[in-house]
Coordinates of C-alpha atoms in Angstrom, one line a residue:
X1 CA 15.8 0.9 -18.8
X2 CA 18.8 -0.3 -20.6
X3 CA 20.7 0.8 -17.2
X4 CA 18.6 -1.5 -15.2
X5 CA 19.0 -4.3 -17.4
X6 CA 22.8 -3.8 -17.0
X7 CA 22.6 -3.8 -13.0
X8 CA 20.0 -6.0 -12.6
X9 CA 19.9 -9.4 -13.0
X10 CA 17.1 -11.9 -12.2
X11 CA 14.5 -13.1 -14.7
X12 CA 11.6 -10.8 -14.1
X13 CA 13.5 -7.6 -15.5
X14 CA 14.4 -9.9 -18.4
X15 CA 10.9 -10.9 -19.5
X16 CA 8.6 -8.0 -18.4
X17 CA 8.0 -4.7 -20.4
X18 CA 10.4 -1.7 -20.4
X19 CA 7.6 0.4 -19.6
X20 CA 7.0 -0.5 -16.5
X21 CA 10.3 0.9 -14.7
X22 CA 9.0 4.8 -15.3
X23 CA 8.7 8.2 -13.1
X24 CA 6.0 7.5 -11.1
X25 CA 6.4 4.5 -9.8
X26 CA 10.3 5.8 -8.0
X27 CA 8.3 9.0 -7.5
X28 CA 6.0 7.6 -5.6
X29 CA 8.2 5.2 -3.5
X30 CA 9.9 8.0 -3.0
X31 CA 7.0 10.2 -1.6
X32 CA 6.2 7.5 1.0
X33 CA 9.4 7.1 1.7
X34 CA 9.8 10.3 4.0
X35 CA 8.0 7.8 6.3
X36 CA 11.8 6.3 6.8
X37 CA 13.0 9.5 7.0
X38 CA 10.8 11.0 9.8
X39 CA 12.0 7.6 11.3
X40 CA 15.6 8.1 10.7
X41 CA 15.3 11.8 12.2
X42 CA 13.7 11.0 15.4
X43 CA 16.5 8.3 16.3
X44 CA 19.2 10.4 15.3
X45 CA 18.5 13.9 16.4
X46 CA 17.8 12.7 20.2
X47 CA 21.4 10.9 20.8
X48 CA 23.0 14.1 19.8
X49 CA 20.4 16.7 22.1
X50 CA 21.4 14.2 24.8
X51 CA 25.1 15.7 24.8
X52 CA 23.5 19.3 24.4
X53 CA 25.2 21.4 27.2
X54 CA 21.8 23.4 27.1
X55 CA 19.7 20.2 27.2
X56 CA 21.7 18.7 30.4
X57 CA 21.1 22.1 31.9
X58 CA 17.4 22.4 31.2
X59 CA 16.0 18.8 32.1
X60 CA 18.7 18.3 35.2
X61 CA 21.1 15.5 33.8
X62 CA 24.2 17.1 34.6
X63 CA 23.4 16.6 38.3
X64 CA 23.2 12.7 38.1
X65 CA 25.6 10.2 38.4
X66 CA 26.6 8.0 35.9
X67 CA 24.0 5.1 36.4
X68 CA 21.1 8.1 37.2
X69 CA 22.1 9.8 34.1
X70 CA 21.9 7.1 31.6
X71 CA 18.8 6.0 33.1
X72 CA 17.3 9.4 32.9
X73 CA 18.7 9.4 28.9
X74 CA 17.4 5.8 28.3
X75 CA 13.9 6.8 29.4
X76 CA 13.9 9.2 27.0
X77 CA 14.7 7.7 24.2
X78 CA 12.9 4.4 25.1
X79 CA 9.6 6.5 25.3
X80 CA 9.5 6.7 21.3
X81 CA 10.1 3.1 21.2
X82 CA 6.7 2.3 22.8
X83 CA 4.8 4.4 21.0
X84 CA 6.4 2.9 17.9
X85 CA 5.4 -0.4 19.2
X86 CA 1.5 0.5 19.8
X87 CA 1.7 2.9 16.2
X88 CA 3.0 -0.3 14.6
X89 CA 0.2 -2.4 15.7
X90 CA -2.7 -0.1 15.5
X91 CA -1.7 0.4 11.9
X92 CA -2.8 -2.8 10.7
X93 CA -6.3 -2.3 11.0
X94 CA -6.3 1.2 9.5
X95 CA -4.4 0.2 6.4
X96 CA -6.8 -2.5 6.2
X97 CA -9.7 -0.9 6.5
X98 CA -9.1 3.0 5.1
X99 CA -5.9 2.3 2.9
X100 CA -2.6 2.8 2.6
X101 CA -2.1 6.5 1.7
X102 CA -4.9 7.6 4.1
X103 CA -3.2 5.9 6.7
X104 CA 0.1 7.3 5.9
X105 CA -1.5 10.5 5.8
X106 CA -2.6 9.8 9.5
X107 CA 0.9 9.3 10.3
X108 CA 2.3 12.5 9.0
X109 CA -0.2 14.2 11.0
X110 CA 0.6 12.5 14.1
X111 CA 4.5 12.9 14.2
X112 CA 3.9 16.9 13.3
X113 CA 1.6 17.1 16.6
X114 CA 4.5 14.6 19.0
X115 CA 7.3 17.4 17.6
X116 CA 5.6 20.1 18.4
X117 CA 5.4 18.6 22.1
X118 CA 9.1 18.0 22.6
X119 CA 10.3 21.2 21.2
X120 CA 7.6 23.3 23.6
X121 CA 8.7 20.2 26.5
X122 CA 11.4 23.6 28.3
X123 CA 12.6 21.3 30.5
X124 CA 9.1 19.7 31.9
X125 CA 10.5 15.9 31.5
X126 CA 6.3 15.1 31.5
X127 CA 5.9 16.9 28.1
X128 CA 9.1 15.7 27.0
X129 CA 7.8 11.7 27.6
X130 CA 4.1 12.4 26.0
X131 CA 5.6 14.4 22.8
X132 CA 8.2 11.0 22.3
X133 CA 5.2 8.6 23.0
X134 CA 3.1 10.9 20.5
X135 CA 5.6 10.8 17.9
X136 CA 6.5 7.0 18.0
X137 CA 3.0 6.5 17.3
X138 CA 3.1 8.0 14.3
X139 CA 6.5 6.8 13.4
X140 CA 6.1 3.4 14.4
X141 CA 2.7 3.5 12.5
X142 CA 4.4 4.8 9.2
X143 CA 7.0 2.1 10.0
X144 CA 4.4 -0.5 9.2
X145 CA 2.7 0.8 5.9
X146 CA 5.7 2.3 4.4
X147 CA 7.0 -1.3 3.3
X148 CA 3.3 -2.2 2.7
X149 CA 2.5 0.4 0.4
X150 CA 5.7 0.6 -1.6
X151 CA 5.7 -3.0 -2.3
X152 CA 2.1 -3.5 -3.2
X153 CA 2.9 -0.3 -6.2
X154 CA 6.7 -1.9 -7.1
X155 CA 7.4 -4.2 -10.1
X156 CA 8.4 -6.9 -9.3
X157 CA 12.0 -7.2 -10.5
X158 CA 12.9 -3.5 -8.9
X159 CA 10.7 -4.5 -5.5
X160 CA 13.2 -4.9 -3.4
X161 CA 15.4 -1.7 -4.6
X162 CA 11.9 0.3 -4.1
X163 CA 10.7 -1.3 -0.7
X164 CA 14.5 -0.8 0.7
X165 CA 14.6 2.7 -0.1
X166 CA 12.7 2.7 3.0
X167 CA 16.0 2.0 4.6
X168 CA 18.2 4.6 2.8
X169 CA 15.4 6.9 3.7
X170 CA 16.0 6.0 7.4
X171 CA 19.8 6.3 6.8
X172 CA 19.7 9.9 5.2
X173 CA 17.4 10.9 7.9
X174 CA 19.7 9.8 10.1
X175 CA 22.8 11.6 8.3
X176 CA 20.9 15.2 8.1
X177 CA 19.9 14.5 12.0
X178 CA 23.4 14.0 13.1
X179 CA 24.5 17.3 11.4
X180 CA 21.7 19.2 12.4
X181 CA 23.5 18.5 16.2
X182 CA 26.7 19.4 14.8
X183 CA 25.4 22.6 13.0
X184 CA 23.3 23.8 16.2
X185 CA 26.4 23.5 18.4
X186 CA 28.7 25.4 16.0
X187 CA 26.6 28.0 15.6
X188 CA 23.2 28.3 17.8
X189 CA 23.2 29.5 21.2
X190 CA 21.2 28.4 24.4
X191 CA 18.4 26.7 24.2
X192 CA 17.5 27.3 20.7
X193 CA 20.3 24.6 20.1
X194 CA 18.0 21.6 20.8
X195 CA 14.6 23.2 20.4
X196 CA 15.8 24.1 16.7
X197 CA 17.0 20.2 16.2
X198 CA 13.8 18.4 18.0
X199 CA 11.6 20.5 15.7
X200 CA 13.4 19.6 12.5
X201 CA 12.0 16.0 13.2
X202 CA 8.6 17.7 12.0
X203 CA 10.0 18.1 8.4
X204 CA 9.4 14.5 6.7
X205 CA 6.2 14.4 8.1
X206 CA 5.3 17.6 6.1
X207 CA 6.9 16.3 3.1
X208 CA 5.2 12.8 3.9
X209 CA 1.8 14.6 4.5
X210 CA 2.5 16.3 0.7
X211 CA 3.6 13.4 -1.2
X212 CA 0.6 11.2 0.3
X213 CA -2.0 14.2 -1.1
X214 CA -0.9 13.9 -4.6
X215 CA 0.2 9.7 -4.6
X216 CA -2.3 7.0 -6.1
X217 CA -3.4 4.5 -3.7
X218 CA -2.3 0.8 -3.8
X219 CA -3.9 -1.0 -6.1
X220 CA -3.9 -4.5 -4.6
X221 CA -5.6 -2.2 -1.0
X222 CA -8.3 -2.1 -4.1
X223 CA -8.2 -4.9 -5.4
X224 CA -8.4 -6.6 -1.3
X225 CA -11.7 -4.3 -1.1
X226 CA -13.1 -5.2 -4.5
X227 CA -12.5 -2.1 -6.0
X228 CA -11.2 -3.7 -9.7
X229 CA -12.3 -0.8 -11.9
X230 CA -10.2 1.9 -9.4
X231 CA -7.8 -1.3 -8.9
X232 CA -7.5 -1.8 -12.6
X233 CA -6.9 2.2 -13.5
X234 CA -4.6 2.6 -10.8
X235 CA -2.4 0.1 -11.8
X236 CA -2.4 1.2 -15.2
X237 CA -0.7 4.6 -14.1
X238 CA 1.6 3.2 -12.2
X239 CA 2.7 0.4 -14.7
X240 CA 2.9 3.4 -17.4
X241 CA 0.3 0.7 -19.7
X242 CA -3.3 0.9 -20.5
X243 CA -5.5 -0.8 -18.4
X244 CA -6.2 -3.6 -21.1
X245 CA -2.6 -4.6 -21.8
X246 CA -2.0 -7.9 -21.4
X247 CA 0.9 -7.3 -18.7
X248 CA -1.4 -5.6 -16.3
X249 CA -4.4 -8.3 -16.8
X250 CA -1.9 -10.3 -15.9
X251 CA -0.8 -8.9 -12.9
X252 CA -4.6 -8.5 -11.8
X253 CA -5.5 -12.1 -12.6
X254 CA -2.8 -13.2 -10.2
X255 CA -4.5 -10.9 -7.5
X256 CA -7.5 -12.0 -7.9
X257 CA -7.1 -15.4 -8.1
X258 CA -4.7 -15.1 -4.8
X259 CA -8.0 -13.1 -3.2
X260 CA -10.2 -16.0 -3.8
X261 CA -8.4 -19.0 -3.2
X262 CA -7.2 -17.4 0.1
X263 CA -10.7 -16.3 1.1
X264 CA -11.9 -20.3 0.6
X265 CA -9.2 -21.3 2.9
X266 CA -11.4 -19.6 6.1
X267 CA -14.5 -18.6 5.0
X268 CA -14.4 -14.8 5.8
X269 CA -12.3 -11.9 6.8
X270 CA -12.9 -10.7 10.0
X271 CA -10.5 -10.1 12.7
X272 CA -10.5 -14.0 13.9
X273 CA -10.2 -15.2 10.4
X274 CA -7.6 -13.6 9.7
X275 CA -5.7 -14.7 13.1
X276 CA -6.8 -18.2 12.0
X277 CA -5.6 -18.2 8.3
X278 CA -2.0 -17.0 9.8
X279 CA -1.5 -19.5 12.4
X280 CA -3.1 -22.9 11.8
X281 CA -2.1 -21.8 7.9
X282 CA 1.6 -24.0 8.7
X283 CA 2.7 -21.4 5.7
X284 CA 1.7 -18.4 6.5
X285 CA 2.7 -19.2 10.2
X286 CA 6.2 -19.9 9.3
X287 CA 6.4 -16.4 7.2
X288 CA 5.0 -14.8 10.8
X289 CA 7.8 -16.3 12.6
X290 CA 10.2 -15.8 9.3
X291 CA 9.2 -12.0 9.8
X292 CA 9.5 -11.7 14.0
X293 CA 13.0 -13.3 13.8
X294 CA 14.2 -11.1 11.4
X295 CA 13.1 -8.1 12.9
X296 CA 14.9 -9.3 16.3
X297 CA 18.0 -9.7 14.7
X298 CA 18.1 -6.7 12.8
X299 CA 18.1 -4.9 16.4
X300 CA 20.1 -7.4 18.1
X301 CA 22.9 -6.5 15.4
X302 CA 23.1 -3.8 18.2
X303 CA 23.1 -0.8 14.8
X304 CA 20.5 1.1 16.9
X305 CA 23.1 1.2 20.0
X306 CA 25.1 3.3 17.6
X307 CA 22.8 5.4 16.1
X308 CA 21.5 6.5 19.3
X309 CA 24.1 6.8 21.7
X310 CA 26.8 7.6 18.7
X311 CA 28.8 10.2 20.7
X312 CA 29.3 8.6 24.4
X313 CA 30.3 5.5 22.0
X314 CA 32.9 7.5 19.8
X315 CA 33.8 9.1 23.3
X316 CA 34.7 5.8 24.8
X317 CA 36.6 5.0 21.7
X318 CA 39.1 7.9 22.8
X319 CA 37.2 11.0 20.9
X320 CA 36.7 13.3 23.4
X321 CA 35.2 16.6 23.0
X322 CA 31.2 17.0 22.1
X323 CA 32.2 19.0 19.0
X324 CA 34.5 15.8 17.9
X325 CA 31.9 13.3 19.0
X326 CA 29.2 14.9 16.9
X327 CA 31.5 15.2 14.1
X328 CA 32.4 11.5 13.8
X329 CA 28.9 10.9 14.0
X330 CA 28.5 12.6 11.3
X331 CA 30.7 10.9 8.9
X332 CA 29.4 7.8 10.3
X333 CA 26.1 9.2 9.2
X334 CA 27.1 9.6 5.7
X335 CA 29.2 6.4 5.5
X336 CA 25.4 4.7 6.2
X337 CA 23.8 6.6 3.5
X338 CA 26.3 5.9 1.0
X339 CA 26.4 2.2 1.2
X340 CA 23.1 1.7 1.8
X341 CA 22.6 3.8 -1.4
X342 CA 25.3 1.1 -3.5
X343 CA 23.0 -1.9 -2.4
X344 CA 20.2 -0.8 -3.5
X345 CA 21.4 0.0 -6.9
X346 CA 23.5 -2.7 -7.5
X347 CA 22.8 -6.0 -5.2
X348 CA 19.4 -5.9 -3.7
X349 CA 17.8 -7.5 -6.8
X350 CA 20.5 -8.7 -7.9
X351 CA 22.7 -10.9 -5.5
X352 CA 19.5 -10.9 -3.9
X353 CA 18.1 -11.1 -0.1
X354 CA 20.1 -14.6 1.2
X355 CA 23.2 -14.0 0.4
X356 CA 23.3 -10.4 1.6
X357 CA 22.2 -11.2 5.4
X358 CA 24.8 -14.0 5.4
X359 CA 27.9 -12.7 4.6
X360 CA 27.3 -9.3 6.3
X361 CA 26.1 -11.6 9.5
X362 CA 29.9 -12.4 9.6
X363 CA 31.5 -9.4 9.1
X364 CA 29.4 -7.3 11.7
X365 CA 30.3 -9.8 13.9
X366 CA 33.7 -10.0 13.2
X367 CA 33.5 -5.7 13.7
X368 CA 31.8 -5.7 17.1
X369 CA 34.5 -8.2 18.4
X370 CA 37.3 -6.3 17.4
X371 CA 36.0 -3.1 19.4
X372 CA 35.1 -5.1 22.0
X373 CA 38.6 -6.6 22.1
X374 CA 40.4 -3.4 22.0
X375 CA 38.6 -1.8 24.6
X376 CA 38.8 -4.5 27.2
X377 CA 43.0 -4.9 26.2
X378 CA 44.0 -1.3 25.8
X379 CA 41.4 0.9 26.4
X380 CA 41.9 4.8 25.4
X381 CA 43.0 7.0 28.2
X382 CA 41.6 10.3 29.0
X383 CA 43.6 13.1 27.8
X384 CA 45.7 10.9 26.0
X385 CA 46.0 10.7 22.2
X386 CA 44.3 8.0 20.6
X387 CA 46.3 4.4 19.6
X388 CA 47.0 3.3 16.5
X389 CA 44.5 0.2 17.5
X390 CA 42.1 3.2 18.3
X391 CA 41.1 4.4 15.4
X392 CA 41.5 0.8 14.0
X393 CA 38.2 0.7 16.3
X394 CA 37.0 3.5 14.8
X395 CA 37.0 2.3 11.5
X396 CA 35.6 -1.0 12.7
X397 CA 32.4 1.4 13.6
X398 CA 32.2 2.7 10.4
X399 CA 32.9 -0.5 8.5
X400 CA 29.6 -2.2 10.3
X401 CA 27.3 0.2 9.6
X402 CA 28.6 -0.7 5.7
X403 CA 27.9 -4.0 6.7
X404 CA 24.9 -3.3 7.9
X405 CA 23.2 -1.2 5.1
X406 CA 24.8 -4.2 3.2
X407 CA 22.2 -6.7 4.6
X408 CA 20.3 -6.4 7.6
X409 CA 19.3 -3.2 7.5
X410 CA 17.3 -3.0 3.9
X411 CA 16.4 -6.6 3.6
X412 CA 14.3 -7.2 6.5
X413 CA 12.2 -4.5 5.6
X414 CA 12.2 -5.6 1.9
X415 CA 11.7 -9.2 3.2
X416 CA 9.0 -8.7 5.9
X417 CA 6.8 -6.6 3.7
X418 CA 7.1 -8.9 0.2
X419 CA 6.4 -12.4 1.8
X420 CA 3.3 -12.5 3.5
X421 CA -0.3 -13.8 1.3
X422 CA -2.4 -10.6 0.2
X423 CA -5.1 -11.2 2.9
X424 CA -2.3 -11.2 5.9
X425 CA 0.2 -8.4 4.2
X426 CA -1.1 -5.9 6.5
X427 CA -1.2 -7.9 9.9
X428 CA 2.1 -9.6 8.8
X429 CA 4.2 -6.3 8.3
X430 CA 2.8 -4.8 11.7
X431 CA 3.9 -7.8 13.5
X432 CA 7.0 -7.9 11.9
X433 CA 7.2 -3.5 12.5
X434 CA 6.0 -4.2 16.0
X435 CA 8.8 -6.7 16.6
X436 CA 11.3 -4.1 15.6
X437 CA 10.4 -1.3 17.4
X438 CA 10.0 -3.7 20.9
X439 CA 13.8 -4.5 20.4
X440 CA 14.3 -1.6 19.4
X441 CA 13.2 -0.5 23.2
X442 CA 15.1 -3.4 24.7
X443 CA 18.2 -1.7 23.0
X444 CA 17.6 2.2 23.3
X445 CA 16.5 1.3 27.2
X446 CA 19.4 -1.3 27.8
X447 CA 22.4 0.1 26.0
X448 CA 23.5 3.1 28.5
X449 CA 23.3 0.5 31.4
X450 CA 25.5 -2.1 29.5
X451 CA 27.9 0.6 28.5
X452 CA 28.0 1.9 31.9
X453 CA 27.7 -1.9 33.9
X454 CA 29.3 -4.7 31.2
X455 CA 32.7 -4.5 31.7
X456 CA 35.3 -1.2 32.1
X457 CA 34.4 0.6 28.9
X458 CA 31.5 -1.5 28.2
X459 CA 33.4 -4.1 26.4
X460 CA 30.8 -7.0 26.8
X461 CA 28.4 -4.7 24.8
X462 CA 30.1 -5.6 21.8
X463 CA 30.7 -8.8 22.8
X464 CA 27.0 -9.3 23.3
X465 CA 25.8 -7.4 19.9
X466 CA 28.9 -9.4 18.2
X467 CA 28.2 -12.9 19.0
X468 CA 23.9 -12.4 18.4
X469 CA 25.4 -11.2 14.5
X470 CA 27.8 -14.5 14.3
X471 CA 24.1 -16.5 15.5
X472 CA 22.6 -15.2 12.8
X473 CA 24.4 -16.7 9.7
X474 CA 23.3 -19.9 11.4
X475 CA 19.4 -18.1 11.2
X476 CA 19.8 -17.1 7.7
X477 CA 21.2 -20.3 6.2
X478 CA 18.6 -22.6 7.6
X479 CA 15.4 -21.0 8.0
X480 CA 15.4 -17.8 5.0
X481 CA 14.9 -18.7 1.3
X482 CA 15.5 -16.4 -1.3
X483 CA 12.9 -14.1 -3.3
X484 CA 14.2 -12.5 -5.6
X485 CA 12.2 -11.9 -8.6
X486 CA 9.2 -13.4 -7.7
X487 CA 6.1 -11.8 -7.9
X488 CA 3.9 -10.8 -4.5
X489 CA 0.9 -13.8 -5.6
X490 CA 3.9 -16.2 -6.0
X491 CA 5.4 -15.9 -2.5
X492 CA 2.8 -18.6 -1.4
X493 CA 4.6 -21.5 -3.8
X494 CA 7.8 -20.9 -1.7
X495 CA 6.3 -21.2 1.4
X496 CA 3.9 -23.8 1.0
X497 CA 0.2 -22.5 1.1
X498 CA -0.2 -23.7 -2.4
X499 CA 0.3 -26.9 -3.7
X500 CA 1.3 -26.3 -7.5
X501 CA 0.3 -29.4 -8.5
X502 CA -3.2 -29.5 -7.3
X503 CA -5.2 -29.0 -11.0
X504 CA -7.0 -25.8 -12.1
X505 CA -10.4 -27.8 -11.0
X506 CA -9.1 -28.8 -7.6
X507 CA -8.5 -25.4 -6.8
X508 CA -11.7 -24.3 -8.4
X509 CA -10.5 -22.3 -11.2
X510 CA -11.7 -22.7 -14.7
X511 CA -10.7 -25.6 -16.6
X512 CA -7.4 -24.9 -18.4
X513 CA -6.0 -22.3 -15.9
X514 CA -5.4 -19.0 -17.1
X515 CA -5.7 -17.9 -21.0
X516 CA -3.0 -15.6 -20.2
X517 CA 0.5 -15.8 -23.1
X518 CA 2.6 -17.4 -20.0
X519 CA 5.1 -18.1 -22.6
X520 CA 5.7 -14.2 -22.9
X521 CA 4.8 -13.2 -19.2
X522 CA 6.8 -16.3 -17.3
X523 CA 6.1 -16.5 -13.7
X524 CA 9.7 -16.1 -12.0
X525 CA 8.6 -18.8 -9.4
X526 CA 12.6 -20.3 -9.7
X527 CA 14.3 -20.3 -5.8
X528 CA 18.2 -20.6 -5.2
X529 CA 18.8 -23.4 -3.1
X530 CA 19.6 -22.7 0.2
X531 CA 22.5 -24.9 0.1

């Protein structure tokens, strides 16, 4: 605790109790978190089987021109991205109605049967496209309760390390994938080379599967279905405090007096209710949009160009050599995990989430440009040795996916999944999951056709991807307010469902408001200005 305090700073970890922060709750996030890892895995393992020898050989690319070939390699890839999109959607209603954890469960399941697809595919493109679609299902799905379920267990001063460990998940997933590649073409032969690497995608979802069969389920999914005794007891565990202590009645009172003043707002909860409370609800519909542009930036940043399609990128930088590409993308794997792992620890509660996406909107930008402006001036040469300005681009690849783990990576998903009213969680995150894995498909499915089209080299791609990051400083500073610290029942004050000064009888609530000590549990309802 006293190393949290030191690293953490807002007001929450100053005022709430030091037993809170314990084992189960990281253990838990943690558990889910595989979710990001499957995710991570599945995008990174397919760019390098693309450059497989073996693969080329076995599912015809190396007879196809340029354009044919990165079609062929963009439906591929894309195919996951629409079953993301439908997984993400579907997911809503399951975690509503089910839970969490049983839907997460689900998920596991259904990524184990898509990877067993691809790796049996042997070259039948058919089998390859239904074991993708298969899989995004259950990793788009995942993609949508992760954040969900890890922010409905996190305290509230730690949320937003815990819900981002989503990303750093994603980014080690992405790490191991790119040297599974590099491992399987050192020392694996024929087609075991790629079969070996698509079925290693199967081993978060095992772990997932595990960690869901032995994790609690969220207490405010019980508290939603008016389960308060199971609601109660759960959070107990987690919080490390019996269920009478003053912290957690706390924490429960806000929940339940969220539940019932957003249940007056429509009159019930069915599907149409819901649709209603989120879009004639001026706050809630400004936290939908809030949540759908995030989600298209984060992809426009044009990371996801890199993570799959890493080695043609490298090898238009001047790397030649699949051995060298793979390599490179490896380092640029760990370079991902690293600094995703340093914002999490020490600025994601701290310098908070408004701050981070603007200053890292900048320097992406400012990354992206330069690459693009070396390729289009003095683009590498084949067989020649790489220019000083080279590997100046080189680093500029390495330096934005800092950037990126720096800001828009984490904090959307921290962001999309802490904002929305307890009611519209579920719907909200699956919109905002959905978002991200359609771009995500504009981006997998475009980004060998600009590479190949936009310029020699593909120089306007990073034009493109640089000047959507410089747009979205201009996003961030007018349109996202910080949250930091604030508890999930207090979102609504920032966004304007709840008038604060209507009385404690306006709002139907007993006279005097709550007999809670507010004195020693302060709501951390203080937001930075957004000037």
């Amino acid at each position: 605790m006293s190393f949290l305090t030191k690293i953490v700073k807002n007001d929450a970890m100053k005022n709430d109790p030091p037993q809170i922060y314990n084992w189960r709750v990281y253990v838990l996030s943690c558990s889910a978190c595989f979710a990001g890892m499957l995710f991570g895995m599945d995008i990174g393992i397919i760019g390098g089987v693309l450059k497989l020898d073996t693969f080329r050989h076995m599912f015809g690319l190396q007879h196809l021109d340029k354009v044919g070939g990165a079609n062929l390699e963009a439906n591929i890839v894309s195919t996951l991205q629409a079953g993301c999109f439908i997984g993400a959607l579907a997911a809503s209603w399951f975690a509503d109605k089910f839970g969490r954890r049983v839907t997460l469960f689900g998920c596991a399941i259904i990524a184990i049967v898509g990877t067993v697809l691809q790796a049996a595919s042997m070259g039948h493109l058919a089998a390859m496209y239904i074991g993708r679609f298969v899989s995004g299902v259950g990793v788009g799905a995942a993609s949508m309760v992760n954040p969900l379920y890890t922010s409905e267990n996190a305290p509230r001063a730690i949320r937003g390390a815990l819900t981002g460990l989503y990303q750093l998940f994603i980014v080690t997933g992405v790490c191991i994938a790119f040297w599974i590649n590099y491992g399987n073409l050192l020392h694996v032969k024929g087609n075991a080379q790629w079969i070996v690497s698509l079925a290693m995608q199967g081993l978060p979802a095992v772990f997932l599967a595990l960690g869901m069969l032995v994790s609690n389920e969220s207490p405010r999914w019980l508290a939603k279905t008016d389960q308060w005794e199971k609601a109660t007891a759960t959070l107990g565990r987690v919080r490390n405090l019996p269920g009478d202590h003053e912290y957690v009645q706390a924490e429960l009172h806000e929940m339940r007096e969220q539940l019932e003043f957003e249940a007056r707002l429509t009159g019930g909860s069915g599907f149409w209710d819901l649709q209603k409370e989120m879009w004639t609800i001026r706050g809630n519909r400004n936290r939908a949009l809030l949540s759908i542009g995030l989600m298209v930036c984060q992809q426009m940043t044009g990371t996801n160009a890199i993570n799959y399609y890493a080695p043609q990128i490298f090898a238009n930088l001047g790397l030649s050599g699949t051995e060298t590409g793979l390599f490179a993308t490896g380092i640029y794997g760990i370079v991902k995990m690293i600094t995703c792992s340093i914002f999490l620890l020490f600025v994601a509660d701290s310098l908070g989430r408004r701050k981070s996406l603007l200053w890292t909107s900048i320097a992406q930008g400012a990354c992206m440009f330069y690459i693009g402006f070396y390729v289009r001036f003095d683009p590498p040469q084949v067989g020649a040795d790489v220019p000083p300005a080279g590997y100046i681009a080189i680093v500029m690849i390495f330096l934005f996916a800092s950037f990126f783990q720096f800001g828009w990576g984490p904090v959307c998903w921290i962001y999309v999944s802490e904002i929305p009213t307890a009611r519209l969680r579920a719907t909200n995150v699956a919109l905002g999951a959905a978002t991200q894995w359609l771009f995500n498909f504009v981006v997998a499915r475009a980004t060998p056709n600009m590479m190949a089209t936009v310029g020699e080299g593909g120089y306007g791609t990073y034009f493109i991807y640089g000047s959507f990051c410089f747009s979205m400083f201009f996003f961030t500073w007018f349109f996202v307010p910080e949250t930091k610290g604030v508890s999930l029942e207090k979102m609504d004050e920032i966004f304007g469902v709840v008038d604060t000064k209507i009385s404690d009888s306006e709002r139907g609530l007993p006279q005097g408001g709550s007999n809670l000590d507010d004195e020693k549990f302060p709501v951390a309802t203080h937001v930075e200005s957004r000037n």
